[in-house]
Tab-separated table of C-alpha atoms in Angstrom:
chain	number	residue	atom	x	y	z
A	1167	UNK	CA	16.511	-30.090	-1.898
A	1168	UNK	CA	18.921	-31.104	1.172
A	1169	UNK	CA	22.003	-31.840	-1.295
A	1170	UNK	CA	21.146	-28.573	-3.558
A	1171	UNK	CA	21.055	-26.379	-0.750
A	1172	UNK	CA	24.293	-27.407	0.784
A	1173	UNK	CA	25.992	-26.813	-2.288
A	1174	UNK	CA	24.254	-23.299	-2.270
A	1175	UNK	CA	25.230	-20.068	-2.477
A	1176	UNK	CA	24.868	-19.753	1.509
A	1177	UNK	CA	27.701	-22.021	1.807
A	1178	UNK	CA	30.131	-19.700	0.575
A	1179	UNK	CA	32.965	-17.830	3.477
A	1180	UNK	CA	30.976	-14.175	5.176
A	1181	UNK	CA	34.080	-12.465	3.389
A	1182	UNK	CA	33.473	-13.764	-0.200
A	1183	UNK	CA	29.143	-12.283	0.327
A	1184	UNK	CA	29.982	-9.730	2.373
A	1185	UNK	CA	31.453	-8.126	-0.771
A	1186	UNK	CA	29.192	-9.991	-2.657
A	1187	UNK	CA	26.628	-7.915	-1.158
A	1188	UNK	CA	28.862	-5.037	-1.615
A	1189	UNK	CA	28.414	-4.929	-4.842
A	1190	UNK	CA	25.065	-5.361	-5.097
A	1191	UNK	CA	24.282	-2.849	-3.026
A	1192	UNK	CA	25.108	-0.167	-4.904
A	1193	UNK	CA	24.016	-2.117	-8.530
A	1194	UNK	CA	20.805	-2.144	-6.717
A	1195	UNK	CA	20.432	1.504	-5.611
A	1196	UNK	CA	21.142	2.549	-8.963
A	1197	UNK	CA	18.405	0.478	-10.200
A	1198	UNK	CA	16.150	2.131	-7.292
A	1199	UNK	CA	17.886	5.591	-9.061
A	1200	UNK	CA	17.104	4.754	-12.233
A	1201	UNK	CA	13.601	3.893	-11.501
A	1202	UNK	CA	12.297	7.211	-9.829
A	1203	UNK	CA	14.197	9.151	-12.452
A	1204	UNK	CA	11.170	8.738	-14.626
A	1205	UNK	CA	9.080	11.249	-12.143
A	1206	UNK	CA	11.970	13.077	-11.421
A	1207	UNK	CA	11.891	14.077	-15.025
A	1208	UNK	CA	8.235	14.012	-15.123
A	1209	UNK	CA	7.756	16.753	-11.614
A	1210	UNK	CA	10.624	19.335	-13.555
A	1211	UNK	CA	9.596	19.228	-17.084
A	1212	UNK	CA	7.152	20.759	-19.482
A	1213	UNK	CA	6.100	19.889	-22.905
A	1214	UNK	CA	7.822	23.005	-23.853
A	1215	UNK	CA	11.262	22.616	-21.437
A	1216	UNK	CA	12.479	18.838	-22.278
A	1217	UNK	CA	15.008	20.541	-24.426
A	1218	UNK	CA	16.092	23.099	-21.905
A	1219	UNK	CA	16.269	20.470	-19.224
A	1220	UNK	CA	18.579	18.139	-21.037
A	1221	UNK	CA	20.269	20.440	-21.369
A	1222	UNK	CA	20.766	22.126	-17.835
A	1223	UNK	CA	21.346	18.056	-17.028
A	1224	UNK	CA	23.751	16.890	-19.180
A	1225	UNK	CA	26.050	20.189	-18.970
A	1226	UNK	CA	27.056	19.704	-15.277
A	1227	UNK	CA	27.441	16.578	-15.840
A	1228	UNK	CA	30.042	15.746	-18.855
A	1229	UNK	CA	32.895	18.086	-17.347
A	1230	UNK	CA	33.201	16.083	-14.646
A	1231	UNK	CA	34.231	13.096	-17.698
A	1232	UNK	CA	35.631	14.675	-19.314
A	1233	UNK	CA	37.456	15.820	-16.466
A	1234	UNK	CA	37.821	12.443	-15.056
A	1235	UNK	CA	38.817	10.598	-18.293
A	1236	UNK	CA	41.054	13.447	-20.341
A	1237	UNK	CA	44.112	11.034	-21.309
A	1238	UNK	CA	41.572	8.235	-22.318
A	1239	UNK	CA	39.808	11.113	-24.907
A	1240	UNK	CA	43.102	12.122	-26.158
A	1241	UNK	CA	44.424	8.513	-27.315
A	1242	UNK	CA	40.960	8.087	-28.624
A	1243	UNK	CA	40.706	7.751	-32.521
A	1244	UNK	CA	39.393	9.176	-35.078
A	1245	UNK	CA	37.591	6.579	-35.913
A	1246	UNK	CA	36.528	5.493	-31.813
A	1247	UNK	CA	35.974	9.708	-32.300
A	1248	UNK	CA	33.078	9.508	-35.352
A	1249	UNK	CA	31.696	5.956	-33.719
A	1250	UNK	CA	31.550	7.923	-29.639
A	1251	UNK	CA	29.580	10.763	-31.926
A	1252	UNK	CA	27.643	8.488	-34.011
A	1253	UNK	CA	25.543	6.622	-30.737
A	1254	UNK	CA	25.692	10.103	-29.373
A	1255	UNK	CA	23.007	11.171	-31.797
A	1256	UNK	CA	21.316	7.723	-31.030
A	1257	UNK	CA	21.192	8.911	-27.527
A	1258	UNK	CA	19.712	12.245	-27.911
A	1259	UNK	CA	16.583	10.861	-29.204
A	1260	UNK	CA	16.780	8.291	-26.545
A	1261	UNK	CA	16.332	11.111	-24.037
A	1262	UNK	CA	14.446	13.153	-25.590
A	1263	UNK	CA	11.798	10.764	-26.988
A	1264	UNK	CA	12.147	9.177	-23.036
A	1265	UNK	CA	11.705	12.919	-21.767
A	1266	UNK	CA	8.421	13.262	-23.861
A	1267	UNK	CA	6.914	10.629	-23.790
A	1268	UNK	CA	6.908	10.482	-19.665
A	1269	UNK	CA	5.709	13.908	-20.035
A	1270	UNK	CA	2.509	13.209	-21.920
A	1271	UNK	CA	1.630	9.883	-19.437
A	1272	UNK	CA	2.369	7.988	-15.988
A	1273	UNK	CA	5.595	7.423	-14.210
A	1274	UNK	CA	4.110	3.611	-13.901
A	1275	UNK	CA	3.824	3.818	-17.428
A	1276	UNK	CA	7.059	5.249	-18.482
A	1277	UNK	CA	9.536	2.998	-16.408
A	1278	UNK	CA	7.547	0.066	-17.790
A	1279	UNK	CA	7.416	0.439	-21.523
A	1280	UNK	CA	10.685	1.282	-21.773
A	1281	UNK	CA	11.584	-2.656	-19.803
A	1282	UNK	CA	11.159	-3.866	-23.145
A	1283	UNK	CA	14.129	-3.123	-24.709
A	1284	UNK	CA	15.176	-6.167	-22.684
A	1285	UNK	CA	12.649	-8.109	-25.029
A	1286	UNK	CA	13.900	-6.007	-28.532
A	1287	UNK	CA	17.436	-5.787	-28.420
A	1288	UNK	CA	17.944	-10.187	-28.031
A	1289	UNK	CA	15.226	-10.054	-31.219
A	1290	UNK	CA	16.334	-7.401	-32.857
A	1291	UNK	CA	20.464	-9.344	-33.107
A	1292	UNK	CA	17.912	-12.237	-34.373
A	1293	UNK	CA	16.863	-11.038	-37.126
A	1294	UNK	CA	20.188	-8.966	-37.432
A	1295	UNK	CA	22.429	-12.183	-36.988
A	1296	UNK	CA	19.431	-13.922	-39.115
A	1297	UNK	CA	19.274	-16.915	-36.228
A	1298	UNK	CA	16.467	-17.817	-34.113
A	1299	UNK	CA	15.429	-16.030	-31.433
A	1300	UNK	CA	16.592	-17.831	-27.126
A	1301	UNK	CA	14.862	-20.537	-26.095
A	1302	UNK	CA	11.734	-19.420	-24.063
A	1303	UNK	CA	11.850	-15.670	-25.215
A	1304	UNK	CA	8.832	-15.346	-27.989
A	1305	UNK	CA	6.671	-16.202	-25.189
A	1306	UNK	CA	8.564	-13.556	-22.308
A	1307	UNK	CA	8.089	-10.828	-25.857
A	1308	UNK	CA	4.595	-12.706	-26.164
A	1309	UNK	CA	3.556	-11.876	-22.159
A	1310	UNK	CA	5.374	-8.315	-21.960
A	1311	UNK	CA	3.045	-7.444	-25.156
A	1312	UNK	CA	0.487	-8.466	-24.045
A	1313	UNK	CA	1.101	-6.145	-20.738
A	1314	UNK	CA	1.505	-3.556	-21.722
A	1315	UNK	CA	-2.158	-3.372	-23.965
A	1316	UNK	CA	-3.630	-4.153	-20.424
A	1317	UNK	CA	-1.202	-1.404	-19.106
A	1318	UNK	CA	-1.678	1.032	-20.932
A	1319	UNK	CA	-5.331	0.377	-21.363
A	1320	UNK	CA	-6.511	1.555	-17.515
A	1321	UNK	CA	-9.392	1.533	-15.617
A	1322	UNK	CA	-10.662	0.468	-19.467
A	1323	UNK	CA	-10.284	0.292	-22.921
A	1324	UNK	CA	-9.191	3.562	-25.128
A	1325	UNK	CA	-6.140	4.333	-27.657
A	1326	UNK	CA	-2.053	4.479	-25.320
A	1327	UNK	CA	-2.237	8.169	-24.852
A	1328	UNK	CA	0.760	10.140	-26.449
A	1329	UNK	CA	3.645	9.572	-24.000
A	1330	UNK	CA	2.735	5.853	-24.594
A	1331	UNK	CA	3.754	6.050	-29.014
A	1332	UNK	CA	6.939	7.519	-27.750
A	1333	UNK	CA	7.964	5.686	-24.965
A	1334	UNK	CA	7.706	2.656	-27.085
A	1335	UNK	CA	9.535	4.316	-29.728
A	1336	UNK	CA	12.256	5.095	-26.896
A	1337	UNK	CA	12.688	1.557	-26.395
A	1338	UNK	CA	13.510	0.648	-29.789
A	1339	UNK	CA	15.055	3.574	-30.175
A	1340	UNK	CA	17.999	2.158	-26.962
A	1341	UNK	CA	17.768	-1.309	-28.849
A	1342	UNK	CA	19.067	0.297	-32.056
A	1343	UNK	CA	21.708	2.377	-30.245
A	1344	UNK	CA	23.251	-1.492	-28.039
A	1345	UNK	CA	23.279	-2.874	-31.580
A	1346	UNK	CA	25.055	0.186	-33.314
A	1347	UNK	CA	27.531	-0.126	-30.393
A	1348	UNK	CA	27.983	-3.984	-30.865
A	1349	UNK	CA	28.551	-3.459	-34.581
A	1350	UNK	CA	30.177	0.105	-34.774
A	1351	UNK	CA	33.713	-1.719	-35.121
A	1352	UNK	CA	36.401	1.512	-33.911
A	1353	UNK	CA	34.307	1.953	-30.152
A	1354	UNK	CA	34.847	-1.203	-29.341
A	1355	UNK	CA	38.043	-0.925	-28.226
A	1356	UNK	CA	37.574	2.191	-26.427
A	1357	UNK	CA	37.474	2.413	-22.875
A	1358	UNK	CA	33.355	2.769	-21.478
A	1359	UNK	CA	34.195	6.247	-19.566
A	1360	UNK	CA	35.324	8.092	-22.456
A	1361	UNK	CA	32.780	7.109	-25.555
A	1362	UNK	CA	30.691	7.917	-22.252
A	1363	UNK	CA	31.922	11.751	-22.008
A	1364	UNK	CA	32.336	11.074	-26.307
A	1365	UNK	CA	28.446	10.161	-26.774
A	1366	UNK	CA	27.165	12.641	-23.555
A	1367	UNK	CA	29.004	15.957	-25.108
A	1368	UNK	CA	27.543	14.800	-28.092
A	1369	UNK	CA	24.030	15.184	-27.014
A	1370	UNK	CA	24.607	17.666	-25.248
A	1371	UNK	CA	25.234	19.326	-28.093
A	1372	UNK	CA	21.942	17.603	-30.550
A	1373	UNK	CA	20.087	19.985	-27.255
A	1374	UNK	CA	21.780	22.698	-27.303
A	1375	UNK	CA	21.247	23.275	-31.168
A	1376	UNK	CA	17.505	22.583	-31.290
A	1377	UNK	CA	17.394	25.069	-27.749
A	1378	UNK	CA	18.663	28.209	-29.992
A	1379	UNK	CA	17.461	27.052	-32.955
A	1380	UNK	CA	13.390	25.895	-31.988
A	1381	UNK	CA	13.246	29.413	-30.278
A	1382	UNK	CA	11.139	27.758	-26.932
A	1383	UNK	CA	12.468	27.899	-23.403
A	1384	UNK	CA	16.586	28.804	-22.959
A	1385	UNK	CA	18.802	26.780	-20.686
A	1386	UNK	CA	19.067	29.741	-18.544
A	1387	UNK	CA	15.164	31.312	-18.840
A	1388	UNK	CA	14.474	27.431	-17.130
A	1389	UNK	CA	17.478	28.020	-14.722
A	1390	UNK	CA	16.748	31.033	-13.573
A	1391	UNK	CA	12.503	29.390	-12.734
A	1392	UNK	CA	13.350	27.344	-10.822
A	1393	UNK	CA	13.467	26.615	-7.633
A	1394	UNK	CA	14.913	24.883	-5.044
A	1395	UNK	CA	12.361	22.256	-6.368
A	1396	UNK	CA	13.469	21.315	-8.893
A	1397	UNK	CA	16.666	22.090	-8.645
A	1398	UNK	CA	16.829	19.340	-6.702
A	1399	UNK	CA	15.138	16.986	-9.262
A	1400	UNK	CA	18.060	18.326	-11.100
A	1401	UNK	CA	20.781	16.985	-8.931
A	1402	UNK	CA	18.499	13.961	-8.428
A	1403	UNK	CA	18.966	13.723	-11.975
A	1404	UNK	CA	22.598	14.947	-12.932
A	1405	UNK	CA	24.825	13.133	-9.817
A	1406	UNK	CA	23.187	10.504	-9.243
A	1407	UNK	CA	20.791	8.712	-11.774
A	1408	UNK	CA	23.824	9.914	-14.580
A	1409	UNK	CA	27.026	9.530	-12.882
A	1410	UNK	CA	25.844	7.208	-9.555
A	1411	UNK	CA	25.253	5.118	-12.069
A	1412	UNK	CA	27.856	5.678	-14.445
A	1413	UNK	CA	30.901	4.754	-12.372
A	1414	UNK	CA	28.636	2.584	-10.316
A	1415	UNK	CA	29.171	0.231	-13.174
A	1416	UNK	CA	31.899	1.168	-14.094
A	1417	UNK	CA	33.548	-0.555	-10.633
A	1418	UNK	CA	30.849	-3.297	-10.975
A	1419	UNK	CA	31.355	-5.203	-14.026
A	1420	UNK	CA	34.890	-5.872	-12.261
A	1421	UNK	CA	33.592	-8.085	-10.058
A	1422	UNK	CA	31.502	-9.344	-10.749
A	1423	UNK	CA	29.548	-10.495	-13.781
A	1424	UNK	CA	27.819	-8.666	-16.541
A	1425	UNK	CA	24.231	-11.411	-15.781
A	1426	UNK	CA	24.520	-10.411	-12.295
A	1427	UNK	CA	24.540	-6.310	-12.919
A	1428	UNK	CA	21.515	-7.386	-15.865
A	1429	UNK	CA	19.906	-8.488	-13.089
A	1430	UNK	CA	19.746	-6.162	-10.924
A	1431	UNK	CA	19.918	-3.595	-13.288
A	1432	UNK	CA	16.887	-5.103	-14.638
A	1433	UNK	CA	14.815	-4.389	-11.920
A	1434	UNK	CA	14.401	-0.657	-12.417
A	1435	UNK	CA	10.716	-1.616	-13.913
A	1436	UNK	CA	9.579	-2.628	-10.482
A	1437	UNK	CA	11.324	0.718	-8.782
A	1438	UNK	CA	9.627	2.471	-11.258
A	1439	UNK	CA	6.293	1.597	-11.248
A	1440	UNK	CA	6.870	1.759	-6.746
A	1441	UNK	CA	7.367	5.285	-6.877
A	1442	UNK	CA	4.804	6.180	-9.504
A	1443	UNK	CA	2.037	4.183	-7.517
A	1444	UNK	CA	2.982	5.331	-4.104
A	1445	UNK	CA	4.560	9.081	-4.923
A	1446	UNK	CA	2.506	9.977	-7.865
A	1447	UNK	CA	-0.433	8.726	-6.839
A	1448	UNK	CA	-1.075	6.698	-9.963
A	1449	UNK	CA	-3.655	4.604	-10.864
A	1450	UNK	CA	-3.642	2.108	-13.348
A	1451	UNK	CA	-7.253	0.319	-12.774
A	1452	UNK	CA	-7.228	-3.545	-11.767
A	1453	UNK	CA	-5.683	-3.922	-15.896
A	1454	UNK	CA	-2.599	-2.017	-15.747
A	1455	UNK	CA	-1.860	-3.413	-12.004
A	1456	UNK	CA	-2.759	-6.730	-14.091
A	1457	UNK	CA	-0.887	-5.507	-17.400
A	1458	UNK	CA	2.593	-4.300	-14.621
A	1459	UNK	CA	3.037	-8.010	-13.752
A	1460	UNK	CA	2.008	-9.384	-16.953
A	1461	UNK	CA	5.337	-6.486	-17.874
A	1462	UNK	CA	7.276	-7.149	-15.344
A	1463	UNK	CA	6.885	-10.569	-15.546
A	1464	UNK	CA	8.117	-11.140	-19.548
A	1465	UNK	CA	11.232	-9.559	-19.249
A	1466	UNK	CA	12.495	-10.966	-16.248
A	1467	UNK	CA	11.756	-14.750	-18.589
A	1468	UNK	CA	13.489	-13.062	-21.172
A	1469	UNK	CA	15.966	-11.684	-18.957
A	1470	UNK	CA	16.554	-15.172	-18.095
A	1471	UNK	CA	16.245	-17.025	-20.727
A	1472	UNK	CA	19.100	-14.380	-23.461
A	1473	UNK	CA	21.221	-14.997	-20.064
A	1474	UNK	CA	20.884	-19.200	-20.583
A	1475	UNK	CA	20.872	-19.550	-24.473
A	1476	UNK	CA	24.643	-17.231	-23.755
A	1477	UNK	CA	25.550	-19.540	-21.066
């Protein structure tokens, strides 16, 4: 014990520890904001206004990204534009599934079920590349799935809600998005700001077409019906969960390791559960609490297994 503590991070110079904390804190804030995003989306969205709210959320963000990365956008090749647009179409599907899902389930369930992406992605990648999954991953996956089964039951064993199933599909769609990003050759050389801008711009176009063709509540009508509470929720989703989160990730990945970024952002489901229970009054029951604990344990175990295998 004494020998290991002598070489622990605490032995780092004060300046190095301070720089690490200055990097970690904004990343942790991103995880907190993302955890609260499910509750915020649930508070300002109904089944009839999902598309309208998504248009408003990202229409506020895309112009800022375009202005910040105009030179990079002009430098993109045709293949990079097409690849990023394809990813944007998948991203639009993810947001639609997540937002419709959170309308029909609790914020706690949404935040924990979506965390299964951390399990699905390495398993899907192993299947695509025809390699065995990292050691420990099968156990982590089984633990997480068992946790979701318990989580969605609440006080008794019933069929999962429509919202639970939609969030589960969103986790699958997130996995597809990650694999597509890794496999579309053209986008690998594109800078992250330009890639994100084109993806979000494509998603806004998809939402806009759906808003016009769907004949439902238009973004303009939804905006007119918003009060201070709804505008505050929309600003939180647009400014903190999207703009702030993206620029912090760009800033942090140059100052720390990808594993540390993943570790800190991976606390998102914990904050989602805390926000749902503390602020929304979610009551998952004993089975649900046990399921939440299993999901958190399984995804943490799976993330550590993947990082150890990568090293």
